Structure formats: C-alpha cells, structure tokens
Short mmCIF file of C-alpha atoms in Angstrom, two decimals:
data_model
loop_
_atom_site.label_atom_id
_atom_site.label_comp_id
_atom_site.label_asym_id
_atom_site.label_seq_id
_atom_site.Cartn_x
_atom_site.Cartn_y
_atom_site.Cartn_z
CA MET A 1 9.65 -16.93 -39.38
CA TYR A 2 11.49 -13.80 -40.34
CA SER A 3 9.90 -10.78 -41.74
CA THR A 4 11.06 -10.01 -45.15
CA GLN A 5 9.61 -6.60 -45.01
CA GLN A 6 11.99 -5.36 -42.47
CA SER A 7 14.95 -6.53 -44.38
CA GLU A 8 13.79 -4.94 -47.54
CA GLY A 9 12.82 -1.74 -45.95
CA GLY A 10 9.24 -1.89 -46.99
CA VAL A 11 10.06 -2.79 -50.51
CA GLY A 12 9.22 -6.39 -49.99
CA THR A 13 6.28 -7.43 -52.01
CA SER A 14 3.42 -9.47 -50.88
CA ALA A 15 4.64 -12.31 -52.99
CA SER A 16 7.89 -12.59 -51.21
CA ALA A 17 6.29 -12.12 -47.83
CA GLY A 18 3.78 -14.77 -48.67
CA ILE A 19 6.39 -17.17 -49.76
CA VAL A 20 8.59 -16.67 -46.79
CA SER A 21 5.78 -16.76 -44.30
CA ASP A 22 4.61 -20.00 -45.78
CA GLU A 23 8.07 -21.29 -45.44
CA CYS A 24 8.17 -20.20 -41.90
CA LEU A 25 5.16 -22.27 -41.12
CA GLY A 26 7.40 -25.22 -41.08
CA ASN A 27 6.54 -26.55 -44.46
CA THR A 28 9.22 -28.67 -45.84
CA TRP A 29 9.86 -26.47 -48.75
CA ASP A 30 13.17 -26.75 -50.22
CA SER A 31 14.83 -23.53 -49.29
CA LEU A 32 16.54 -23.48 -52.60
CA SER A 33 13.32 -23.56 -54.51
CA VAL A 34 11.90 -20.75 -52.43
CA VAL A 35 14.77 -18.47 -53.06
CA GLN A 36 15.01 -19.39 -56.67
CA SER A 37 11.38 -18.69 -57.20
CA MET A 38 11.64 -15.28 -55.71
CA ASN A 39 15.02 -14.47 -57.01
CA PHE A 40 14.34 -13.24 -60.45
CA THR A 41 11.03 -11.65 -59.73
CA GLU A 42 12.47 -9.69 -56.87
CA ALA A 43 15.79 -8.91 -58.35
CA ASN A 44 14.76 -6.16 -60.69
CA ARG A 45 12.39 -4.62 -58.26
CA ILE A 46 14.88 -4.48 -55.46
CA ALA A 47 17.67 -3.27 -57.59
CA SER A 48 15.59 -0.51 -58.98
CA HIS A 49 14.46 0.63 -55.59
CA ARG A 50 17.64 0.66 -53.77
CA ASP A 51 20.97 2.10 -54.20
CA ILE A 52 22.72 -1.13 -53.58
CA ARG A 53 26.19 -0.49 -54.70
CA LEU A 54 28.74 0.54 -52.18
CA PRO A 55 31.83 2.58 -52.85
CA LEU A 56 33.97 -0.54 -52.95
CA ASP A 57 32.12 -2.02 -55.85
CA HIS A 58 35.18 -2.93 -57.78
CA GLN A 59 36.50 -5.04 -54.99
CA LEU A 60 33.31 -6.93 -54.78
CA SER A 61 33.24 -7.52 -58.47
CA GLY A 62 36.71 -8.88 -58.26
CA LEU A 63 35.66 -11.13 -55.47
CA VAL A 64 32.61 -12.30 -57.22
CA ALA A 65 34.52 -13.08 -60.32
CA GLY A 66 37.10 -14.85 -58.28
CA THR A 67 34.90 -17.09 -56.26
CA ALA A 68 35.15 -20.52 -57.55
CA THR A 69 32.86 -22.33 -55.22
CA LEU A 70 29.21 -22.06 -55.69
CA SER A 71 26.54 -24.36 -54.47
CA PRO A 72 25.61 -26.95 -57.03
CA SER A 73 22.14 -25.61 -57.48
CA ASP A 74 23.48 -22.25 -58.37
CA LYS A 75 25.68 -23.44 -61.13
CA GLY A 76 22.90 -23.26 -63.59
CA ARG A 77 22.55 -19.61 -63.00
CA SER A 78 25.97 -18.72 -61.89
CA HIS A 79 27.32 -18.13 -65.33
CA GLU A 80 24.73 -15.68 -66.36
CA ASP A 81 25.02 -14.00 -63.04
CA MET A 82 28.68 -13.60 -63.27
CA ASP A 83 28.41 -11.58 -66.40
CA SER A 84 27.07 -8.41 -64.99
CA PHE A 85 28.02 -7.28 -61.60
CA PRO A 86 24.70 -5.69 -60.62
CA SER A 87 22.76 -8.80 -61.42
CA SER A 88 25.08 -10.97 -59.43
CA GLN A 89 24.84 -8.59 -56.57
CA ARG A 90 21.09 -8.76 -56.71
CA HIS A 91 21.36 -12.48 -56.86
CA ARG A 92 23.38 -12.45 -53.70
CA HIS A 93 21.08 -10.11 -51.90
CA ASN A 94 18.09 -12.22 -52.50
CA LYS A 95 19.89 -15.30 -51.46
CA ARG A 96 20.42 -14.18 -47.98
CA LYS A 97 17.01 -14.86 -46.66
CA ILE A 98 17.77 -18.28 -45.42
CA ASP A 99 20.44 -19.25 -43.00
CA SER A 100 21.58 -22.30 -44.81
CA PHE A 101 22.47 -20.26 -47.77
CA GLN A 102 24.79 -17.97 -46.07
CA ASN A 103 27.84 -20.09 -46.30
CA GLN A 104 27.38 -21.25 -49.76
CA ASN A 105 27.61 -18.63 -52.34
CA VAL A 106 30.37 -16.21 -51.76
CA LYS A 107 33.55 -16.83 -49.94
CA VAL A 108 34.90 -13.67 -48.51
CA GLU A 109 38.57 -13.63 -49.04
CA GLU A 110 40.33 -12.51 -45.99
CA GLN A 111 43.44 -11.47 -47.76
CA HIS A 112 41.57 -8.56 -49.16
CA ASP A 113 40.92 -7.39 -45.65
CA VAL A 114 37.26 -7.13 -46.23
CA LEU A 115 34.74 -6.98 -43.57
CA LEU A 116 31.17 -7.86 -43.91
CA GLU A 117 29.32 -4.83 -42.91
CA SER A 118 26.42 -5.35 -40.67
CA VAL A 119 23.99 -2.73 -39.74
CA LYS A 120 21.23 -3.84 -37.55
CA ASP A 121 17.75 -3.06 -38.57
CA PRO A 122 16.38 -0.03 -36.79
CA SER A 123 13.70 -2.07 -35.18
CA GLY A 124 16.33 -4.33 -33.83
CA LYS A 125 14.30 -7.42 -34.21
CA ASP A 126 15.10 -8.66 -37.64
CA GLU A 127 17.77 -11.25 -37.87
CA LYS A 128 18.19 -11.59 -41.56
CA LYS A 129 21.44 -10.55 -43.00
CA GLN A 130 23.00 -9.81 -46.29
CA LYS A 131 26.50 -10.94 -46.36
CA ASN A 132 28.25 -9.46 -49.25
CA GLU A 133 28.65 -5.89 -48.22
CA ILE A 134 32.19 -4.83 -47.81
CA SER A 135 33.51 -2.01 -45.78
CA ASN A 136 36.63 -0.89 -44.16
CA LYS A 137 37.86 -3.33 -41.62
CA ASN A 138 38.98 -0.80 -39.11
CA SER A 139 35.66 0.84 -38.66
CA LYS A 140 34.13 -0.17 -35.43
CA GLY A 141 30.55 -0.18 -34.37
CA PRO A 142 27.49 -0.16 -36.48
CA ASP A 143 27.09 2.57 -39.01
CA ALA A 144 23.97 4.47 -39.52
CA SER A 145 22.33 2.40 -42.16
CA LYS A 146 22.72 3.93 -45.54
CA ASP A 147 20.60 1.26 -47.06
CA ASP A 148 17.54 -0.49 -45.89
CA TYR A 149 18.62 -4.06 -45.81
CA ILE A 150 20.27 -5.96 -43.04
CA HIS A 151 23.77 -7.12 -42.96
CA VAL A 152 25.87 -8.59 -40.28
CA ARG A 153 28.95 -6.84 -39.15
CA ALA A 154 31.88 -8.66 -37.82
CA LYS A 155 33.33 -6.58 -35.09
CA ARG A 156 36.94 -5.72 -34.83
CA GLY A 157 39.03 -8.66 -33.90
CA GLN A 158 36.45 -11.24 -34.85
CA ALA A 159 36.59 -13.70 -37.64
CA THR A 160 35.16 -12.53 -40.90
CA ASN A 161 34.57 -15.95 -42.25
CA SER A 162 31.08 -16.41 -43.49
CA HIS A 163 30.81 -19.60 -41.52
CA SER A 164 31.58 -17.95 -38.24
CA LEU A 165 29.21 -15.13 -39.02
CA ALA A 166 26.41 -17.55 -39.63
CA GLU A 167 27.28 -19.32 -36.44
CA ARG A 168 27.24 -16.11 -34.54
CA VAL A 169 23.81 -15.21 -35.82
CA ARG A 170 22.59 -18.66 -34.94
CA ARG A 171 23.99 -18.29 -31.46
CA GLU A 172 22.26 -14.98 -31.06
CA LYS A 173 19.00 -16.50 -32.14
CA ILE A 174 19.39 -19.29 -29.66
CA SER A 175 20.22 -16.91 -26.85
CA GLU A 176 17.19 -14.81 -27.66
CA ARG A 177 14.97 -17.86 -27.50
CA MET A 178 16.55 -18.82 -24.22
CA ARG A 179 15.79 -15.39 -22.83
CA LEU A 180 12.17 -15.76 -23.79
CA LEU A 181 12.05 -19.16 -22.16
CA GLN A 182 13.60 -17.65 -19.09
CA ASP A 183 10.69 -15.28 -18.84
CA LEU A 184 8.23 -18.11 -19.07
CA VAL A 185 9.73 -20.44 -16.55
CA PRO A 186 9.36 -19.10 -13.03
CA GLY A 187 12.44 -18.70 -10.94
CA CYS A 188 14.95 -18.65 -13.73
CA ASN A 189 16.07 -15.09 -13.50
CA LYS A 190 19.16 -15.87 -11.51
CA ILE A 191 20.36 -18.69 -13.66
CA ASN A 192 22.81 -17.58 -16.25
CA GLY A 193 24.19 -20.71 -17.79
CA LYS A 194 22.65 -22.29 -20.83
CA ALA A 195 22.93 -25.81 -19.50
CA MET A 196 21.34 -24.99 -16.17
CA MET A 197 18.65 -23.04 -17.92
CA LEU A 198 17.85 -26.02 -20.11
CA ASP A 199 17.79 -28.21 -17.05
CA GLU A 200 15.28 -25.93 -15.39
CA ILE A 201 13.14 -25.83 -18.48
CA ILE A 202 13.09 -29.60 -18.73
CA ASN A 203 12.18 -29.94 -15.08
CA TYR A 204 9.43 -27.41 -15.47
CA VAL A 205 7.92 -29.14 -18.49
CA GLN A 206 8.07 -32.48 -16.70
CA SER A 207 6.40 -31.01 -13.63
CA LEU A 208 3.68 -29.44 -15.75
CA GLN A 209 2.98 -32.74 -17.45
CA CYS A 210 2.83 -34.48 -14.08
CA GLN A 211 0.41 -31.84 -12.88
CA VAL A 212 -1.82 -32.46 -15.86
CA GLU A 213 -1.86 -36.17 -15.07
CA PHE A 214 -2.57 -35.59 -11.42
CA LEU A 215 -5.32 -33.09 -12.10
CA SER A 216 -6.94 -35.36 -14.63
CA MET A 217 -7.03 -38.14 -12.06
CA LYS A 218 -8.52 -35.77 -9.57
CA LEU A 219 -11.09 -34.63 -12.07
CA ALA A 220 -11.98 -38.20 -12.84
CA ALA A 221 -12.61 -38.79 -9.16
CA VAL A 222 -14.60 -35.63 -8.71
CA HIS A 223 -16.35 -35.67 -12.04
CA PRO A 224 -19.35 -37.97 -11.50
CA GLU A 225 -20.53 -35.85 -8.63
CA MET A 226 -20.21 -32.69 -10.62
CA THR A 227 -23.27 -32.07 -12.66
CA PHE A 228 -22.84 -28.97 -14.62
CA ASP A 229 -24.39 -28.32 -17.90
CA LEU A 230 -22.45 -26.30 -20.36
CA GLU A 231 -25.50 -24.50 -21.65
CA ARG A 232 -26.24 -23.18 -18.23
CA ILE A 233 -22.83 -21.78 -17.58
CA VAL A 234 -22.37 -19.93 -20.77
CA PRO A 235 -24.87 -18.63 -23.27
CA LYS A 236 -25.18 -20.59 -26.42
CA ASP A 237 -23.75 -18.07 -28.78
CA VAL A 238 -20.42 -18.06 -27.01
CA LEU A 239 -20.17 -21.76 -27.58
CA GLN A 240 -19.80 -21.26 -31.26
CA PRO A 241 -16.15 -21.42 -32.18
CA CYS A 242 -15.19 -17.95 -33.10
CA TYR A 243 -11.64 -17.56 -34.13
CA GLY A 244 -12.12 -13.99 -35.16
CA GLY A 245 -13.14 -12.97 -31.72
CA SER A 246 -16.29 -11.40 -33.05
CA ALA A 247 -18.61 -9.22 -31.08
CA VAL A 248 -20.35 -12.13 -29.50
CA LEU A 249 -20.54 -10.56 -26.13
CA GLY A 250 -20.83 -7.08 -27.45
CA PHE A 251 -17.14 -6.38 -27.19
CA SER A 252 -15.65 -3.11 -28.14
CA PRO A 253 -13.96 -3.11 -31.53
CA GLY A 254 -10.62 -3.09 -29.87
CA MET A 255 -11.33 -6.43 -28.35
CA SER A 256 -12.17 -8.07 -31.59
CA SER A 257 -8.72 -7.43 -32.86
CA PHE A 258 -7.33 -9.76 -30.27
CA PRO A 259 -5.63 -12.86 -31.51
CA PRO A 260 -7.83 -15.86 -31.91
CA HIS A 261 -6.35 -17.49 -28.92
CA LEU A 262 -4.39 -16.42 -25.94
CA TYR A 263 -1.36 -18.39 -26.96
CA ALA A 264 0.02 -15.85 -29.34
CA SER A 265 3.59 -16.22 -28.42
CA ALA A 266 6.17 -13.56 -28.65
CA PHE A 267 7.60 -15.21 -31.71
CA GLN A 268 4.57 -14.34 -33.67
CA ARG A 269 5.83 -10.83 -33.55
CA ILE A 270 8.54 -11.89 -35.89
CA THR A 271 6.67 -14.38 -37.95
CA GLN A 272 4.29 -11.85 -39.43
CA PRO A 273 1.41 -14.23 -39.76
CA GLY A 274 -0.93 -13.79 -42.60
CA THR A 275 -3.93 -13.60 -40.35
CA PRO A 276 -6.07 -10.56 -40.55
CA CYS A 277 -5.96 -10.07 -36.81
CA VAL A 278 -3.32 -7.89 -35.37
CA ALA A 279 -1.77 -9.59 -32.44
CA PRO A 280 -1.19 -7.42 -29.41
CA THR A 281 2.32 -8.54 -29.18
CA SER A 282 3.41 -6.66 -26.16
CA ARG A 283 0.95 -8.34 -23.88
CA ASP A 284 1.56 -11.55 -22.13
CA LEU A 285 -0.98 -14.03 -20.98
CA GLN A 286 -1.99 -12.41 -17.74
CA GLN A 287 -2.45 -9.04 -19.24
CA ASP A 288 -4.69 -10.48 -21.86
CA SER A 289 -6.97 -12.05 -19.36
CA LEU A 290 -6.94 -9.00 -17.15
CA LEU A 291 -7.91 -6.77 -19.99
CA GLU A 292 -10.67 -9.04 -21.01
CA VAL A 293 -11.96 -9.27 -17.51
CA SER A 294 -11.97 -5.54 -17.20
CA HIS A 295 -13.88 -5.26 -20.43
CA LEU A 296 -16.22 -7.97 -19.42
CA ASP A 297 -17.15 -6.68 -16.01
CA GLN A 298 -19.94 -4.70 -17.43
CA HIS A 299 -21.22 -7.76 -19.23
CA LEU A 300 -20.73 -10.14 -16.39
CA SER A 301 -23.34 -8.87 -14.00
CA PRO A 302 -26.40 -9.46 -16.22
CA TRP A 303 -25.03 -12.90 -16.90
CA GLN A 304 -24.62 -13.60 -13.25
CA ASN A 305 -28.23 -12.72 -12.77
CA GLU A 306 -29.08 -15.17 -15.47
CA LEU A 307 -26.99 -17.78 -13.80
CA HIS A 308 -28.64 -17.19 -10.49
CA ILE A 309 -32.01 -17.68 -11.99
CA MET A 310 -31.25 -20.73 -14.04
CA ASN A 311 -29.05 -22.73 -11.75
CA PRO A 312 -29.96 -24.68 -8.70
CA ALA A 313 -28.45 -23.25 -5.57
CA PRO A 314 -25.59 -25.68 -4.88
CA CYS A 315 -24.12 -25.29 -8.29
CA GLU A 316 -24.33 -21.57 -8.21
CA VAL A 317 -20.96 -20.91 -6.76
CA ALA A 318 -19.24 -23.41 -8.97
CA THR A 319 -20.80 -22.18 -12.13
CA ASP A 320 -20.12 -18.59 -11.25
CA HIS A 321 -16.54 -19.40 -10.61
CA ILE A 322 -16.14 -21.37 -13.76
CA GLY A 323 -18.08 -18.77 -15.63
CA SER A 324 -15.78 -16.01 -14.51
CA PHE A 325 -12.81 -18.07 -15.47
CA LEU A 326 -14.38 -18.67 -18.83
CA MET A 327 -14.92 -15.00 -19.31
CA ALA A 328 -11.32 -14.46 -18.62
CA GLN A 329 -10.38 -17.03 -21.16
CA THR A 330 -12.57 -16.39 -24.11
CA PRO A 331 -11.33 -13.87 -26.61
CA MET B 1 -11.10 -20.73 -25.89
CA VAL B 2 -9.37 -23.63 -24.28
CA ALA B 3 -11.78 -23.56 -21.39
CA LEU B 4 -14.81 -23.95 -23.61
CA ARG B 5 -13.31 -26.80 -25.54
CA PHE B 6 -12.17 -28.52 -22.42
CA LEU B 7 -15.49 -28.26 -20.67
CA ARG B 8 -17.24 -29.54 -23.71
CA ALA B 9 -14.86 -32.45 -23.93
CA LEU B 10 -15.30 -33.15 -20.23
CA SER B 11 -19.02 -33.43 -20.58
CA LEU B 12 -18.46 -35.79 -23.51
CA VAL B 13 -16.20 -37.97 -21.44
CA ARG B 14 -18.77 -38.04 -18.72
CA CYS B 15 -21.55 -39.02 -21.10
CA SER B 16 -19.68 -41.89 -22.64
CA GLY B 17 -19.98 -44.15 -19.65
CA PRO B 18 -20.68 -42.64 -16.29
CA GLY B 19 -20.98 -45.59 -14.00
CA ALA B 20 -19.45 -48.42 -15.94
CA ARG B 21 -15.89 -47.15 -16.23
CA SER B 22 -13.21 -47.19 -13.66
CA PRO B 23 -11.75 -43.91 -12.51
CA SER B 24 -8.41 -44.67 -14.12
CA TYR B 25 -10.05 -45.15 -17.48
CA ARG B 26 -11.84 -41.88 -17.07
CA ALA B 27 -8.63 -40.23 -15.95
CA ARG B 28 -6.90 -41.32 -19.11
CA GLY B 29 -9.80 -40.04 -21.17
CA ILE B 30 -9.69 -36.72 -19.38
CA ARG B 31 -5.97 -36.46 -19.92
CA ARG B 32 -6.38 -37.14 -23.61
CA ALA B 33 -9.12 -34.56 -23.78
CA ALA B 34 -6.93 -32.03 -22.01
CA TYR B 35 -4.07 -32.45 -24.43
CA ALA B 36 -6.38 -32.47 -27.42
CA CYS B 37 -8.05 -29.25 -26.34
CA MET B 38 -4.72 -27.64 -25.69
CA ALA B 39 -3.41 -28.58 -29.10
CA ALA B 40 -6.61 -27.67 -30.89
CA SER B 41 -6.77 -24.24 -29.38
CA ALA B 42 -3.11 -23.55 -30.06
CA GLY B 43 -3.85 -23.77 -33.71
CA PRO B 44 -2.32 -25.59 -36.66
CA ARG B 45 0.48 -23.13 -37.03
CA ARG B 46 2.45 -24.71 -34.27
CA ALA B 47 4.46 -27.81 -34.96
CA TRP B 48 3.91 -29.18 -31.48
CA SER B 49 0.14 -28.87 -31.72
CA ARG B 50 0.10 -30.73 -35.01
CA ALA B 51 2.33 -33.46 -33.66
CA LEU B 52 0.27 -33.75 -30.49
CA LEU B 53 -2.99 -34.06 -32.36
CA ARG B 54 -1.45 -36.61 -34.65
CA LYS B 55 -0.31 -38.64 -31.66
CA ILE B 56 -3.71 -38.49 -30.02
CA ARG B 57 -5.68 -39.35 -33.10
CA ARG B 58 -3.42 -42.19 -34.03
CA ARG B 59 -5.01 -44.97 -32.04
CA PRO B 60 -3.19 -48.26 -31.67
CA GLY B 61 -4.52 -50.86 -34.04
CA ARG B 62 -5.13 -48.56 -36.92
CA GLY B 63 -2.93 -50.19 -39.49
CA LEU B 64 -3.86 -48.58 -42.75
CA ARG B 65 -2.28 -45.20 -43.32
CA ARG B 66 -3.02 -43.17 -46.34
CA PRO B 67 -0.04 -41.69 -48.08
CA ARG B 68 0.31 -38.14 -47.01
CA ALA B 69 1.30 -35.28 -49.19
CA VAL B 70 3.42 -33.72 -46.51
CA ILE B 71 6.94 -34.94 -46.38
CA ARG B 72 7.98 -35.23 -42.81
CA ARG B 73 11.60 -34.72 -42.25
CA ARG B 74 13.09 -37.54 -40.31
CA ARG B 75 16.67 -36.50 -40.37
CA PRO B 76 18.35 -37.97 -37.31
CA VAL B 77 19.59 -35.00 -35.41
CA GLY B 78 23.06 -35.46 -34.00
CA GLY B 79 22.02 -35.43 -30.36
CA GLY B 80 25.24 -34.96 -28.52
CA ASP B 81 23.78 -32.87 -25.75
CA PRO B 82 21.71 -34.99 -23.33
CA LEU B 83 19.73 -31.93 -22.32
CA GLU B 84 18.76 -31.24 -25.88
CA VAL B 85 17.75 -34.87 -26.38
CA ALA B 86 15.61 -34.75 -23.26
CA LEU B 87 13.92 -31.59 -24.44
CA ARG B 88 13.21 -33.15 -27.82
CA ARG B 89 11.56 -36.04 -26.12
CA LEU B 90 9.42 -33.82 -23.94
CA VAL B 91 8.13 -31.43 -26.56
CA PRO B 92 5.77 -33.17 -28.96
CA GLY B 93 7.15 -33.25 -32.45
CA GLY B 94 10.55 -32.28 -31.24
CA GLY B 95 12.46 -34.99 -33.00
CA CYS B 96 12.76 -33.37 -36.39
CA MET B 97 13.33 -29.76 -35.58
CA GLU B 98 16.36 -27.61 -35.56
CA TYR B 99 17.56 -26.39 -32.24
CA CYS B 100 16.26 -22.83 -32.62
CA ARG B 101 12.89 -24.08 -33.71
CA LEU B 102 12.87 -26.49 -30.81
CA LEU B 103 13.38 -23.71 -28.31
CA GLU B 104 10.65 -21.67 -29.89
CA GLU B 105 8.18 -24.54 -29.84
CA ALA B 106 9.17 -25.36 -26.29
CA ALA B 107 8.33 -21.82 -25.21
CA ASP B 108 4.90 -21.99 -26.77
CA TYR B 109 4.32 -25.45 -25.38
CA VAL B 110 5.23 -24.32 -21.87
CA LYS B 111 2.83 -21.42 -22.14
CA CYS B 112 -0.05 -23.60 -23.25
CA LEU B 113 0.71 -26.25 -20.67
CA ALA B 114 0.71 -23.70 -17.87
CA MET B 115 -2.61 -22.37 -19.05
CA GLN B 116 -4.09 -25.83 -19.21
CA VAL B 117 -2.88 -26.62 -15.71
CA ARG B 118 -4.40 -23.43 -14.41
CA LEU B 119 -7.69 -24.23 -16.05
CA MET B 120 -7.85 -27.73 -14.67
CA GLN B 121 -6.91 -26.51 -11.25
CA THR B 122 -9.72 -24.01 -11.34
CA ILE B 123 -12.22 -26.64 -12.34
CA VAL B 124 -11.09 -29.01 -9.65
CA ASP B 125 -11.17 -26.26 -7.07
CA SER B 126 -14.65 -25.17 -7.99
CA ALA B 127 -15.88 -28.74 -8.07
CA SER B 128 -14.44 -29.52 -4.66
CA HIS B 129 -15.86 -26.25 -3.40
CA VAL B 130 -19.29 -27.27 -4.56
CA ASN B 131 -18.91 -30.61 -2.87
CA SER B 132 -17.82 -29.06 0.37
CA ILE B 133 -20.85 -26.82 0.39
CA ASP B 134 -23.30 -29.72 0.33
#
C-alpha cells in the first residue's frame, strides 16, 4: 500500500517494491517475514547509497546498545546487529516499512532528550517513517531533508514516545481516508466530526444498496418487454474483455493508457500497482467518462448510423441511449 | 466495462426462464448479477470485490469446501464503536480488516456502488422510454 520508492529516494529496488506491493495487496504475509527477507539484501545497498549517519551518531549507538527490549523475532539477529553500529542502523531503517514494527525495536529514551526527526517526503504523500533519527529537541518545524528517507518528527511539546508517534501516523492516515470519503459522499463538506461523517457514510451506503434492490426490481418488471440484443448495440469486438484498453475503437494512444476500469481509486496512487498501465490518478470518475466521450464523439456517429440501419425503429432510441452510455463507460 | 458485463448478464437472466419465473425471482437474479458485475469489474485487487464474489458464488447447500491455500484472518476486531461495526457489516469483507483498510475499501465500494446505480438507472430509464414511445 505504501510506495517504498519514495521512502528510499529512488534507491528502492524492484525486489523490495515487489515484495511490499504484494504485501499491500492484502495477502496475509507475515510482516516479519517480509521485512526479514528484504532486510539483509537491502541493507548493504541502502547503506552504501546513502549517508545515513547523523551528527549524533554516538548517542544513537549508546541508545542502541542500551535497549534491552527487542521483539522476539529479532533476537536471533539482534546480537549480530548490536556489534556494529552501522549494521544495526541499517537494520532499523529497513524495519520501518511496516506500522506494526514501529513500536517494537528501539525504545527512545526520553531522558536523553532525543527527538525523532521527521521530515516529510517532498511529494507529501508517503506515510512511511523511519524512527530512529535523533535531532535536537528544540528545533521546530520540518527541516529540509538532508537524506532521502522519511522520518516522523514529533513537534515541540508532543510526546516522543514511539507508541504515540505510531498512533499519530495512524490517526493521520485515518483522517486522510476520511477526507477522501468525504469527497465521495455528496453533501458531506460541512460535516466536520468523525462520528457524524461515519454516520453519513453508513447512511449513504445503505441508501445505495436500497437503490440497487429497487432498481433490480424495476428492471425485473420492465425486462420481459425489453428486447435488446447485445450484438446490435455494440459491435462484437468491443464485447471482448479488454483489460488493457486496447485500440479496439481506434483510440488514440493516450486512451489506451487508461486504467483497465474506471474504479481506479485515489488510493492506487499510493499503492503503486504492478500493472503496466499508468493510472491517471488525478481524474475522478466523471472526468474519465467525459474524456472518453469527447474522444469517442468522432467514433460515435458512424456507429449511430449502423445502429439506425440495424435496429427496428422502436428500439432505436433505447439502444442509442444505452450505446452512448456504454461508450462513456468502456475504457 | 461494468455496463458490458451487466448487459450481458441481464440477457442471460432473461434467457434462463422468461415466462416461467416470477418477477421477484428475476429481481433477485438481477440483483445478484448486478453485484457480481460490479465486483468482477472492480478487479481482484480489492478485498471487497473478492469477498463479494465469494459470497455470491457460495450457494447454500454446497457443503464440500476444498482447503484453500489462503489463510483468511479471522481475528475478532474489538468493535467498541457501533459506527465502525455497522460499517464493517455493510462493506463486504469488512470483518477482518484494520480500520484504515476498512475506510479505504469503503471508499472504493461507494464509488463502484454509485456507478452501478447510475448504470441501472440509465437502463431503466431507457427501457421505460422505449415503452412509452410505443
């Protein structure tokens, strides 16, 4: 679900991206196994590419040596990692891909007055963080990123506990999702509370499901009288399932790069799917259909002539209407 | 994409038994077809589409289930928030997800549902328009 490439500043290899994107598909991979598998392969590469160490290295090494609590799965490797500071640092960096890991490995000791430095990714979309960076506590605001990876900064006056940082990131994720939902559900711009927003969303989903039921009943009533033949509405070659959006209708090359279906949600921006198609992420549903209609206008008229010829007169209007809707729908 | 699938499914429903079935039976078949088309066109990358297709294909009375390779997480989520519980019940496959994932799937589900409703409305409108012409 999260792009590794952004967090690694372009260093991320295809292997890691592949692994994480697979994980993001909702497979029930053990997060531990994922990170462990990419840990050692990535460690050297990342360390060699980046200047990871910060000026306060010695403090971190002291911390790392001092942390007693490690997750049980790490114990096998913890000893060898504790030996050399750079390797343990690498180990930590790679561990931060997954939220559940964030609280486990290193406990930031607050007596040392350390602050986890967080610099947001320049694109502003990535939510991964690396937690072990230490900086001066009194510095406020995000620095210009000296390095390419993402860390979370606890602002002045906020708790620096790793738990609360993870919670804060989780809360930000949730609020971002809620904002997206707000855009989808009509009439939710004024509502500011999370609970009321959820209520609206639930009502909307229930109303949509009721509408589907109602419309299906209506269709069942209307259906026997409706005699349309699919082959007459749409030429045969469009009927072939084409997930690549190929030049079936003689589309311009730009069109064929559309996502296979119109339901490419905004989240796919972040998920970095492994599909060859590039999703036009900035467009929403209506824009997609509008664009396609505008492209298809030139193609529609010869088809309409075809339809006029082939169809009996009463069905003409219906098939034209459905046909135009279909044109708007098909990629 | 959805429109093509749905129209194809509609014609299938019609062909299965035009005069012998009651309208309610046909309505249920149409509803099933609508959800199936919606889920199929959303793709297998979405958890809700997989769960929806699983629910549709699992007919009552099919006892034998082959052991699946996929381990489905059935961790009981501590549902303290009644709103969250209601949302989990509404979104297909929402029982086993984390909250963030649930919101994401809900957004996609809402989008697809709205599109499906629009499509069905268009079909009904055009059909009633044809009938009013005659």
